[in-house]
Structure formats: structure tokens, C-alpha cells
mmCIF file of C-alpha atoms in Angstrom:
data_model
loop_
_atom_site.group_PDB
_atom_site.id
_atom_site.type_symbol
_atom_site.label_atom_id
_atom_site.label_comp_id
_atom_site.label_asym_id
_atom_site.label_seq_id
_atom_site.Cartn_x
_atom_site.Cartn_y
_atom_site.Cartn_z
ATOM 1 C CA UNK Y 1 -26.183 -39.693 -25.630
ATOM 2 C CA UNK Y 2 -24.345 -36.464 -25.357
ATOM 3 C CA UNK Y 3 -24.637 -33.600 -27.819
ATOM 4 C CA UNK Y 4 -20.952 -32.810 -27.325
ATOM 5 C CA UNK Y 5 -18.825 -33.727 -30.385
ATOM 6 C CA UNK Y 6 -15.968 -36.196 -29.852
ATOM 7 C CA UNK Y 7 -16.943 -36.987 -26.232
ATOM 8 C CA UNK Y 8 -13.982 -39.390 -25.895
ATOM 9 C CA UNK Y 9 -11.423 -36.577 -26.239
ATOM 10 C CA UNK Y 10 -10.010 -34.604 -23.338
ATOM 11 C CA UNK Y 11 -10.965 -30.965 -23.156
ATOM 12 C CA UNK Y 12 -8.179 -28.518 -22.349
ATOM 13 C CA UNK Y 13 -8.966 -25.703 -19.954
ATOM 14 C CA UNK Y 14 -7.263 -22.431 -20.849
ATOM 15 C CA UNK Y 15 -6.112 -20.600 -17.685
ATOM 16 C CA UNK Y 16 -7.916 -17.378 -16.971
ATOM 17 C CA UNK Y 17 -5.200 -14.658 -16.771
ATOM 18 C CA UNK Y 18 -7.452 -12.414 -14.694
ATOM 19 C CA UNK Y 19 -7.946 -15.192 -12.151
ATOM 20 C CA UNK Y 20 -4.174 -15.803 -11.987
ATOM 21 C CA UNK Y 21 -3.585 -12.100 -11.416
ATOM 22 C CA UNK Y 22 -6.226 -12.079 -8.697
ATOM 23 C CA UNK Y 23 -4.474 -14.963 -6.920
ATOM 24 C CA UNK Y 24 -1.127 -13.148 -7.155
ATOM 25 C CA UNK Y 25 -2.631 -10.014 -5.714
ATOM 26 C CA UNK Y 26 -3.862 -11.918 -2.655
ATOM 27 C CA UNK Y 27 -0.384 -13.188 -1.724
ATOM 28 C CA UNK Y 28 1.083 -11.574 1.359
ATOM 29 C CA UNK Y 29 3.587 -8.868 0.529
ATOM 30 C CA UNK Y 30 5.552 -7.493 3.467
ATOM 31 C CA UNK Y 31 6.231 -4.135 1.778
ATOM 32 C CA UNK Y 32 2.500 -3.524 1.265
ATOM 33 C CA UNK Y 33 1.718 -4.539 4.847
ATOM 34 C CA UNK Y 34 4.446 -2.230 6.194
ATOM 35 C CA UNK Y 35 2.894 0.760 4.476
ATOM 36 C CA UNK Y 36 -0.559 -0.232 5.714
ATOM 37 C CA UNK Y 37 0.797 -0.381 9.296
ATOM 38 C CA UNK Y 38 2.223 3.116 8.903
ATOM 39 C CA UNK Y 39 5.720 1.905 9.721
ATOM 40 C CA UNK Y 40 8.371 4.636 9.640
ATOM 41 C CA UNK Y 41 11.483 4.396 7.480
ATOM 42 C CA UNK Y 42 13.698 6.432 9.820
ATOM 43 C CA UNK Y 43 16.109 4.391 11.895
ATOM 44 C CA UNK Y 44 15.952 1.206 9.811
ATOM 45 C CA UNK Y 45 19.204 1.165 7.792
ATOM 46 C CA UNK Y 46 21.394 -1.874 8.444
ATOM 47 C CA UNK Y 47 24.223 -0.903 10.795
ATOM 48 C CA UNK Y 48 27.242 -1.871 8.689
ATOM 49 C CA UNK Y 49 30.390 0.139 8.003
ATOM 50 C CA UNK Y 50 32.366 -2.166 5.671
ATOM 51 C CA UNK Y 51 31.229 -4.042 2.579
ATOM 52 C CA UNK Y 52 32.657 -6.636 0.192
ATOM 53 C CA UNK Y 53 30.861 -6.459 -3.176
ATOM 54 C CA UNK Y 54 31.457 -9.399 -5.528
ATOM 55 C CA UNK Y 55 30.135 -9.460 -9.073
ATOM 56 C CA UNK Y 56 28.203 -12.664 -9.694
ATOM 57 C CA UNK Y 57 25.637 -12.723 -12.529
ATOM 58 C CA UNK Y 58 23.460 -15.227 -10.726
ATOM 59 C CA UNK Y 59 20.920 -16.550 -10.120
ATOM 60 C CA UNK Y 60 21.603 -16.054 -6.418
ATOM 61 C CA UNK Y 61 20.576 -18.370 -3.616
ATOM 62 C CA UNK Y 62 18.558 -17.121 -0.631
ATOM 63 C CA UNK Y 63 21.697 -16.275 1.423
ATOM 64 C CA UNK Y 64 25.070 -14.988 0.184
ATOM 65 C CA UNK Y 65 27.239 -17.230 2.347
ATOM 66 C CA UNK Y 66 25.285 -20.316 1.289
ATOM 67 C CA UNK Y 67 25.241 -19.402 -2.406
ATOM 68 C CA UNK Y 68 26.897 -22.269 -4.258
ATOM 69 C CA UNK Y 69 27.831 -19.997 -7.141
ATOM 70 C CA UNK Y 70 30.564 -18.605 -4.898
ATOM 71 C CA UNK Y 71 33.727 -20.743 -4.626
ATOM 72 C CA UNK Y 72 33.902 -22.674 -1.357
ATOM 73 C CA UNK Y 73 37.114 -20.937 -0.299
ATOM 74 C CA UNK Y 74 35.568 -17.507 -0.887
ATOM 75 C CA UNK Y 75 32.474 -18.373 1.153
ATOM 76 C CA UNK Y 76 34.681 -19.576 4.003
ATOM 77 C CA UNK Y 77 36.868 -16.451 3.925
ATOM 78 C CA UNK Y 78 33.875 -14.129 3.613
ATOM 79 C CA UNK Y 79 32.238 -15.769 6.621
ATOM 80 C CA UNK Y 80 35.398 -15.185 8.666
ATOM 81 C CA UNK Y 81 35.722 -11.584 7.451
ATOM 82 C CA UNK Y 82 32.131 -10.879 8.401
ATOM 83 C CA UNK Y 83 32.524 -12.504 11.819
ATOM 84 C CA UNK Y 84 35.907 -10.995 12.716
ATOM 85 C CA UNK Y 85 36.061 -7.735 10.731
ATOM 86 C CA UNK Y 86 32.384 -6.811 10.369
ATOM 87 C CA UNK Y 87 32.776 -6.950 6.574
ATOM 88 C CA UNK Y 88 29.348 -7.523 4.978
ATOM 89 C CA UNK Y 89 29.514 -9.647 1.802
ATOM 90 C CA UNK Y 90 27.112 -8.715 -0.998
ATOM 91 C CA UNK Y 91 26.651 -10.112 -4.483
ATOM 92 C CA UNK Y 92 26.231 -7.588 -7.272
ATOM 93 C CA UNK Y 93 25.447 -7.681 -10.972
ATOM 94 C CA UNK Y 94 24.610 -5.265 -13.704
ATOM 95 C CA UNK Y 95 20.861 -4.770 -14.293
ATOM 96 C CA UNK Y 96 19.894 -7.424 -16.816
ATOM 97 C CA UNK Y 97 22.705 -9.722 -15.571
ATOM 98 C CA UNK Y 98 26.483 -9.345 -15.896
ATOM 99 C CA UNK Y 99 28.816 -11.263 -18.217
ATOM 100 C CA UNK Y 100 30.415 -14.377 -16.743
ATOM 101 C CA UNK Y 101 33.911 -12.828 -16.650
ATOM 102 C CA UNK Y 102 35.894 -10.838 -15.810
ATOM 103 C CA UNK Y 103 34.349 -9.853 -12.463
ATOM 104 C CA UNK Y 104 34.482 -6.586 -10.523
ATOM 105 C CA UNK Y 105 35.065 -6.719 -6.779
ATOM 106 C CA UNK Y 106 34.804 -3.731 -4.425
ATOM 107 C CA UNK Y 107 35.832 -3.268 -0.815
ATOM 108 C CA UNK Y 108 34.163 -0.279 0.846
ATOM 109 C CA UNK Y 109 34.510 1.443 4.203
ATOM 110 C CA UNK Y 110 31.576 3.810 4.713
ATOM 111 C CA UNK Y 111 32.911 5.194 7.998
ATOM 112 C CA UNK Y 112 36.079 6.454 6.336
ATOM 113 C CA UNK Y 113 34.370 7.093 2.991
ATOM 114 C CA UNK Y 114 36.554 5.053 0.671
ATOM 115 C CA UNK Y 115 35.958 2.410 -1.983
ATOM 116 C CA UNK Y 116 38.635 0.305 -3.661
ATOM 117 C CA UNK Y 117 38.263 -2.221 -6.446
ATOM 118 C CA UNK Y 118 39.885 -4.918 -8.535
ATOM 119 C CA UNK Y 119 38.970 -6.871 -11.654
ATOM 120 C CA UNK Y 120 39.479 -10.628 -11.482
ATOM 121 C CA UNK Y 121 39.039 -13.412 -14.001
ATOM 122 C CA UNK Y 122 37.473 -15.579 -11.308
ATOM 123 C CA UNK Y 123 36.172 -14.910 -7.811
ATOM 124 C CA UNK Y 124 38.533 -17.652 -6.622
ATOM 125 C CA UNK Y 125 41.180 -14.918 -6.424
ATOM 126 C CA UNK Y 126 39.309 -13.173 -3.596
ATOM 127 C CA UNK Y 127 40.049 -16.045 -1.211
ATOM 128 C CA UNK Y 128 43.744 -15.135 -1.333
ATOM 129 C CA UNK Y 129 43.263 -11.475 -0.353
ATOM 130 C CA UNK Y 130 44.272 -9.965 2.954
ATOM 131 C CA UNK Y 131 41.489 -7.612 4.057
ATOM 132 C CA UNK Y 132 42.551 -7.207 7.676
ATOM 133 C CA UNK Y 133 43.058 -3.454 7.118
ATOM 134 C CA UNK Y 134 39.446 -2.882 6.049
ATOM 135 C CA UNK Y 135 38.799 -0.697 9.114
ATOM 136 C CA UNK Y 136 41.741 1.598 8.384
ATOM 137 C CA UNK Y 137 41.347 5.022 6.735
ATOM 138 C CA UNK Y 138 43.794 4.018 3.982
ATOM 139 C CA UNK Y 139 42.122 0.917 2.613
ATOM 140 C CA UNK Y 140 43.301 -2.577 1.746
ATOM 141 C CA UNK Y 141 45.691 -1.849 -1.124
ATOM 142 C CA UNK Y 142 43.326 -2.221 -4.080
ATOM 143 C CA UNK Y 143 42.772 0.444 -6.737
ATOM 144 C CA UNK Y 144 40.886 3.508 -5.431
ATOM 145 C CA UNK Y 145 37.382 3.744 -6.898
ATOM 146 C CA UNK Y 146 36.357 7.417 -7.062
ATOM 147 C CA UNK Y 147 32.752 7.018 -8.256
ATOM 148 C CA UNK Y 148 29.693 6.317 -6.094
ATOM 149 C CA UNK Y 149 28.198 2.840 -6.101
ATOM 150 C CA UNK Y 150 24.401 2.865 -6.428
ATOM 151 C CA UNK Y 151 23.052 -0.491 -5.247
ATOM 152 C CA UNK Y 152 19.423 -1.515 -5.809
ATOM 153 C CA UNK Y 153 18.310 -4.656 -3.958
ATOM 154 C CA UNK Y 154 16.730 -7.185 -6.346
ATOM 155 C CA UNK Y 155 17.272 -10.369 -4.311
ATOM 156 C CA UNK Y 156 14.081 -12.209 -5.152
ATOM 157 C CA UNK Y 157 15.194 -15.564 -3.720
ATOM 158 C CA UNK Y 158 15.532 -13.819 -0.357
ATOM 159 C CA UNK Y 159 12.198 -11.970 -0.513
ATOM 160 C CA UNK Y 160 9.639 -11.524 -3.288
ATOM 161 C CA UNK Y 161 9.254 -7.789 -2.632
ATOM 162 C CA UNK Y 162 12.935 -7.224 -3.375
ATOM 163 C CA UNK Y 163 12.539 -8.573 -6.901
ATOM 164 C CA UNK Y 164 9.065 -7.258 -7.683
ATOM 165 C CA UNK Y 165 9.862 -3.733 -6.539
ATOM 166 C CA UNK Y 166 13.637 -3.673 -6.936
ATOM 167 C CA UNK Y 167 14.065 -4.717 -10.557
ATOM 168 C CA UNK Y 168 12.025 -1.852 -12.073
ATOM 169 C CA UNK Y 169 14.027 0.543 -9.884
ATOM 170 C CA UNK Y 170 17.337 -0.960 -11.026
ATOM 171 C CA UNK Y 171 16.331 -0.629 -14.699
ATOM 172 C CA UNK Y 172 15.209 2.972 -14.266
ATOM 173 C CA UNK Y 173 18.422 3.892 -12.461
ATOM 174 C CA UNK Y 174 20.604 2.144 -15.042
ATOM 175 C CA UNK Y 175 18.888 4.150 -17.778
ATOM 176 C CA UNK Y 176 19.568 7.370 -15.878
ATOM 177 C CA UNK Y 177 23.006 6.752 -14.340
ATOM 178 C CA UNK Y 178 24.614 3.958 -16.370
ATOM 179 C CA UNK Y 179 27.598 2.204 -14.835
ATOM 180 C CA UNK Y 180 27.107 3.726 -11.388
ATOM 181 C CA UNK Y 181 24.246 1.274 -10.864
ATOM 182 C CA UNK Y 182 24.340 -2.346 -9.716
ATOM 183 C CA UNK Y 183 21.746 -4.837 -8.600
ATOM 184 C CA UNK Y 184 22.621 -6.247 -5.184
ATOM 185 C CA UNK Y 185 21.727 -9.077 -2.858
ATOM 186 C CA UNK Y 186 19.882 -8.558 0.430
ATOM 187 C CA UNK Y 187 20.462 -5.140 2.042
ATOM 188 C CA UNK Y 188 18.148 -5.619 5.026
ATOM 189 C CA UNK Y 189 14.594 -4.421 5.561
ATOM 190 C CA UNK Y 190 12.722 -6.348 2.866
ATOM 191 C CA UNK Y 191 9.475 -4.708 3.960
ATOM 192 C CA UNK Y 192 10.826 -1.303 2.881
ATOM 193 C CA UNK Y 193 11.377 -2.381 -0.733
ATOM 194 C CA UNK Y 194 12.434 -1.122 -3.097
ATOM 195 C CA UNK Y 195 15.654 -0.529 -1.182
ATOM 196 C CA UNK Y 196 18.700 1.414 -2.278
ATOM 197 C CA UNK Y 197 22.179 1.871 -0.797
ATOM 198 C CA UNK Y 198 24.659 4.489 -1.985
ATOM 199 C CA UNK Y 199 28.307 3.777 -1.161
ATOM 200 C CA UNK Y 200 30.734 4.818 0.130
ATOM 201 C CA UNK Y 201 28.383 7.323 1.800
ATOM 202 C CA UNK Y 202 26.461 4.526 3.517
ATOM 203 C CA UNK Y 203 23.113 6.223 2.794
ATOM 204 C CA UNK Y 204 20.091 3.919 2.678
ATOM 205 C CA UNK Y 205 16.764 4.722 1.017
ATOM 206 C CA UNK Y 206 13.497 2.777 0.899
ATOM 207 C CA UNK Y 207 10.011 2.598 -0.636
ATOM 208 C CA UNK Y 208 11.302 3.644 -4.024
ATOM 209 C CA UNK Y 209 9.768 2.959 -7.393
ATOM 210 C CA UNK Y 210 10.860 3.542 -10.975
ATOM 211 C CA UNK Y 211 9.371 7.046 -10.938
ATOM 212 C CA UNK Y 212 10.879 8.274 -7.659
ATOM 213 C CA UNK Y 213 14.273 6.538 -7.610
ATOM 214 C CA UNK Y 214 16.103 8.637 -10.259
ATOM 215 C CA UNK Y 215 15.207 11.860 -8.447
ATOM 216 C CA UNK Y 216 16.380 10.443 -5.112
ATOM 217 C CA UNK Y 217 19.723 9.431 -6.617
ATOM 218 C CA UNK Y 218 20.060 12.724 -8.452
ATOM 219 C CA UNK Y 219 19.547 14.598 -5.194
ATOM 220 C CA UNK Y 220 21.992 12.340 -3.381
ATOM 221 C CA UNK Y 221 24.707 12.840 -5.979
ATOM 222 C CA UNK Y 222 24.189 16.580 -5.504
ATOM 223 C CA UNK Y 223 24.786 16.142 -1.768
ATOM 224 C CA UNK Y 224 21.178 16.131 -0.551
ATOM 225 C CA UNK Y 225 19.079 13.408 1.060
ATOM 226 C CA UNK Y 226 15.442 12.836 0.140
ATOM 227 C CA UNK Y 227 13.811 12.820 3.565
ATOM 228 C CA UNK Y 228 10.642 11.026 2.418
ATOM 229 C CA UNK Y 229 12.703 7.967 1.448
ATOM 230 C CA UNK Y 230 15.705 8.189 3.790
ATOM 231 C CA UNK Y 231 16.203 5.192 6.103
ATOM 232 C CA UNK Y 232 19.435 6.442 7.654
ATOM 233 C CA UNK Y 233 23.214 6.144 7.549
ATOM 234 C CA UNK Y 234 24.608 2.639 7.933
ATOM 235 C CA UNK Y 235 27.445 3.988 10.095
ATOM 236 C CA UNK Y 236 25.020 5.164 12.810
ATOM 237 C CA UNK Y 237 23.038 3.076 15.296
ATOM 238 C CA UNK Y 238 19.264 2.849 14.836
ATOM 239 C CA UNK Y 239 18.411 5.342 17.610
ATOM 240 C CA UNK Y 240 21.017 7.752 16.189
ATOM 241 C CA UNK Y 241 19.588 7.359 12.684
ATOM 242 C CA UNK Y 242 16.156 8.153 14.051
ATOM 243 C CA UNK Y 243 17.406 11.180 15.997
ATOM 244 C CA UNK Y 244 19.164 12.517 12.917
ATOM 245 C CA UNK Y 245 15.981 12.195 10.877
ATOM 246 C CA UNK Y 246 13.912 14.007 13.506
ATOM 247 C CA UNK Y 247 16.370 16.906 13.573
ATOM 248 C CA UNK Y 248 16.580 17.023 9.782
ATOM 249 C CA UNK Y 249 12.795 17.200 9.478
ATOM 250 C CA UNK Y 250 12.455 19.883 12.143
ATOM 251 C CA UNK Y 251 15.114 22.058 10.503
ATOM 252 C CA UNK Y 252 14.382 21.156 6.902
ATOM 253 C CA UNK Y 253 18.043 20.105 6.637
ATOM 254 C CA UNK Y 254 18.736 17.921 3.601
ATOM 255 C CA UNK Y 255 22.487 18.399 3.153
ATOM 256 C CA UNK Y 256 24.028 14.961 3.448
ATOM 257 C CA UNK Y 257 27.302 16.075 5.032
ATOM 258 C CA UNK Y 258 25.772 18.638 7.408
ATOM 259 C CA UNK Y 259 24.490 16.146 10.001
ATOM 260 C CA UNK Y 260 26.406 13.811 12.297
ATOM 261 C CA UNK Y 261 25.618 12.164 15.617
ATOM 262 C CA UNK Y 262 26.949 10.239 18.573
ATOM 263 C CA UNK Y 263 25.178 8.290 21.282
ATOM 264 C CA UNK Y 264 25.850 9.778 24.714
ATOM 265 C CA UNK Y 265 23.959 7.190 26.768
ATOM 266 C CA UNK Y 266 21.687 4.231 26.113
ATOM 267 C CA UNK Y 267 19.691 1.602 27.939
ATOM 268 C CA UNK Y 268 16.847 -0.699 26.950
ATOM 269 C CA UNK Y 269 14.227 2.074 27.063
ATOM 270 C CA UNK Y 270 15.919 5.177 25.708
ATOM 271 C CA UNK Y 271 19.016 6.629 24.056
ATOM 272 C CA UNK Y 272 20.429 10.111 24.449
ATOM 273 C CA UNK Y 273 21.882 11.208 21.117
ATOM 274 C CA UNK Y 274 23.893 14.306 20.304
ATOM 275 C CA UNK Y 275 23.019 15.411 16.777
ATOM 276 C CA UNK Y 276 25.283 18.038 15.235
ATOM 277 C CA UNK Y 277 24.043 20.177 12.365
ATOM 278 C CA UNK Y 278 26.665 22.359 10.772
ATOM 279 C CA UNK Y 279 28.812 21.858 13.866
ATOM 280 C CA UNK Y 280 26.059 22.937 16.281
ATOM 281 C CA UNK Y 281 25.135 20.105 18.721
ATOM 282 C CA UNK Y 282 21.594 19.302 19.825
ATOM 283 C CA UNK Y 283 20.698 16.692 22.430
ATOM 284 C CA UNK Y 284 17.838 14.366 21.502
ATOM 285 C CA UNK Y 285 16.277 11.702 23.720
ATOM 286 C CA UNK Y 286 14.925 8.766 21.742
ATOM 287 C CA UNK Y 287 12.460 6.436 23.469
ATOM 288 C CA UNK Y 288 12.899 2.805 22.443
ATOM 289 C CA UNK Y 289 9.929 0.477 22.181
ATOM 290 C CA UNK Y 290 8.569 -2.372 20.079
ATOM 291 C CA UNK Y 291 6.069 -2.457 17.266
ATOM 292 C CA UNK Y 292 3.054 -4.785 17.429
ATOM 293 C CA UNK Y 293 3.787 -8.259 16.121
ATOM 294 C CA UNK Y 294 3.568 -8.655 12.349
ATOM 295 C CA UNK Y 295 4.956 -10.765 9.524
ATOM 296 C CA UNK Y 296 8.097 -8.778 8.726
ATOM 297 C CA UNK Y 297 9.046 -10.620 5.523
ATOM 298 C CA UNK Y 298 6.999 -12.236 2.780
ATOM 299 C CA UNK Y 299 7.907 -15.755 3.938
ATOM 300 C CA UNK Y 300 8.164 -15.131 7.681
ATOM 301 C CA UNK Y 301 7.126 -18.314 9.541
ATOM 302 C CA UNK Y 302 5.609 -16.369 12.430
ATOM 303 C CA UNK Y 303 4.883 -12.775 13.501
ATOM 304 C CA UNK Y 304 7.656 -10.800 15.202
ATOM 305 C CA UNK Y 305 8.222 -7.349 16.622
ATOM 306 C CA UNK Y 306 10.586 -4.652 15.364
ATOM 307 C CA UNK Y 307 12.175 -1.732 17.214
ATOM 308 C CA UNK Y 308 10.071 1.411 17.299
ATOM 309 C CA UNK Y 309 11.363 4.866 18.237
ATOM 310 C CA UNK Y 310 9.808 8.096 19.379
ATOM 311 C CA UNK Y 311 11.079 11.530 20.334
ATOM 312 C CA UNK Y 312 8.995 13.455 22.841
#
């Protein structure tokens, strides 16, 4: 006979919160692994010049063009625009989620440095737009948007690091900069979370947290890049981004507008890049290689390599 009272009753086991936390801490996180590998940020910004930002409070699916919260016609048009015009669709929302309507929509060309916007009652309206002039210096005929757009990636359905690291950054930035700040879907480079993109400048930053992000944005709005967090300009190729960063670090040059570049020659092993600082050109040879194989996202099915650059 047992000494336990009411032996016929089920005993409930209360979960141990410390054990749950321990299990969470053992999950693979690509952003942690990237830091442990010593992976550089320079030369990793997605190479995109034009963006379509559509306000959708969410929740978002893993991929924008398969997100069923977007109207079918908009997904079809956005897919064509991306394929034919190089126009990257992104979903945005205010930190803490946006209201259901009306919605803000932005079209941005980072190469020409313009942003234009419209307010719609429903995103269905976007399917009827003509955005063929997105590559022009004059825009697509929407209302000019004079303020910067500060986009913090919080796309947790795409990668856990984006949500875990991006949401605190988005909240901190919203507290500091108000309506300049939006949460955004996948920007590229999950392993560099928390990621930030400032448009229409096309400046990408990574490995931010709630403490560092406001200072980085404050510097950027004053016309300076934070070299410790700078991934590159989305309007430049990866070797050119890397060359620009090398020159900036050697000269201590943080002025955003002071540096430009163009690729003079490139093959599979190297790129020759002309980097101009204050109008003075410098020729930089960037060697192109591959990193050792690693899991590059939190849910990567298999290890893969990434480009790796070096300047002699």
C-alpha cells in the first residue's frame, strides 16, 4: 500500500522554466554562429536598387510573394515587377502592428535617391499601378516622400533571429525616432541580425541591438555611417561594398556621401574596384573566395558556403 494520498488521481507536473530556457538556449541560432565564426559584415548588403514597401499588419508568411495576406493580383504583379524591373517587394508595419486600414505604400529608388508614397484603403489598389518608370530619376508619379525610411527586419517566420533580435531594435528605434521607423520583412542576411536598412540611401547595417541601434541611426541621419555595423550600400556590388569599407576604415572616413565606387574589372577570383573619396579615386583589388561551409540560416537544411573577400 502506498503512503501517497489519493493514489488514483493523476499528478500534474509543473514545467521547470529554467529547463525550458536551457532548451531554448541550445537551439541553433545563425546570428550567434556567424559571430563565433568571425564573419565580416562588409560586403553583405543585398544588391537591390528599387523597393516596393506595402503596409500589412501581419502576421506574415515565410516569403512575401507567397504571403496569403496579400491580394492575389498584387502578388502576381509584384512577382512580375521583381522579375522584370528588379523591384524588391517588402511588407512593412509599425512596431507593435499597424491598423488594418488605411495602408501606406512606398516606392523607392536608392540609386536615384527618391521615395514616393500613397495611402490606400486596400492593397488591392496596388495591382492597378504602373511602376514601369521605377528606374527613372523622376519616379512613378506618386507623392514625394521627403523623410528617411528606417526599416528594422523582424520577419520571424522567415528566420528566428530576425524576430528575436529585430523586435527589440524596432521598439527602441520607434521610441527614439517615431514615425520614421517601420518593421519590415526579410532584408537578406539573417545571420547578421538584427538588420537595418535606411532608405532611400540604401544603407544596410547589421548586428544591432536595442542599445546600439539608436546611435547608429542618429549618426546616419547626421550623414555618417557607423563602420562597426555597416554592411554596405545596396546599390553597389558585394566586392565594391567590401572595397568601400576597406578604404573607409583605412582613412577613418565615415561621411555617407563622401564615398562612391565602380567596378573596373571582375572575374571569378578577383574584382578591381575604383573607390572615390571626396572625388579622389583609389584602385582596390578585391580577392574573391568562399567561406567554409556552415548553416547560414537558423533552419538551413544543409551547410553552404558564402562569398568571402580580402584585400591584399
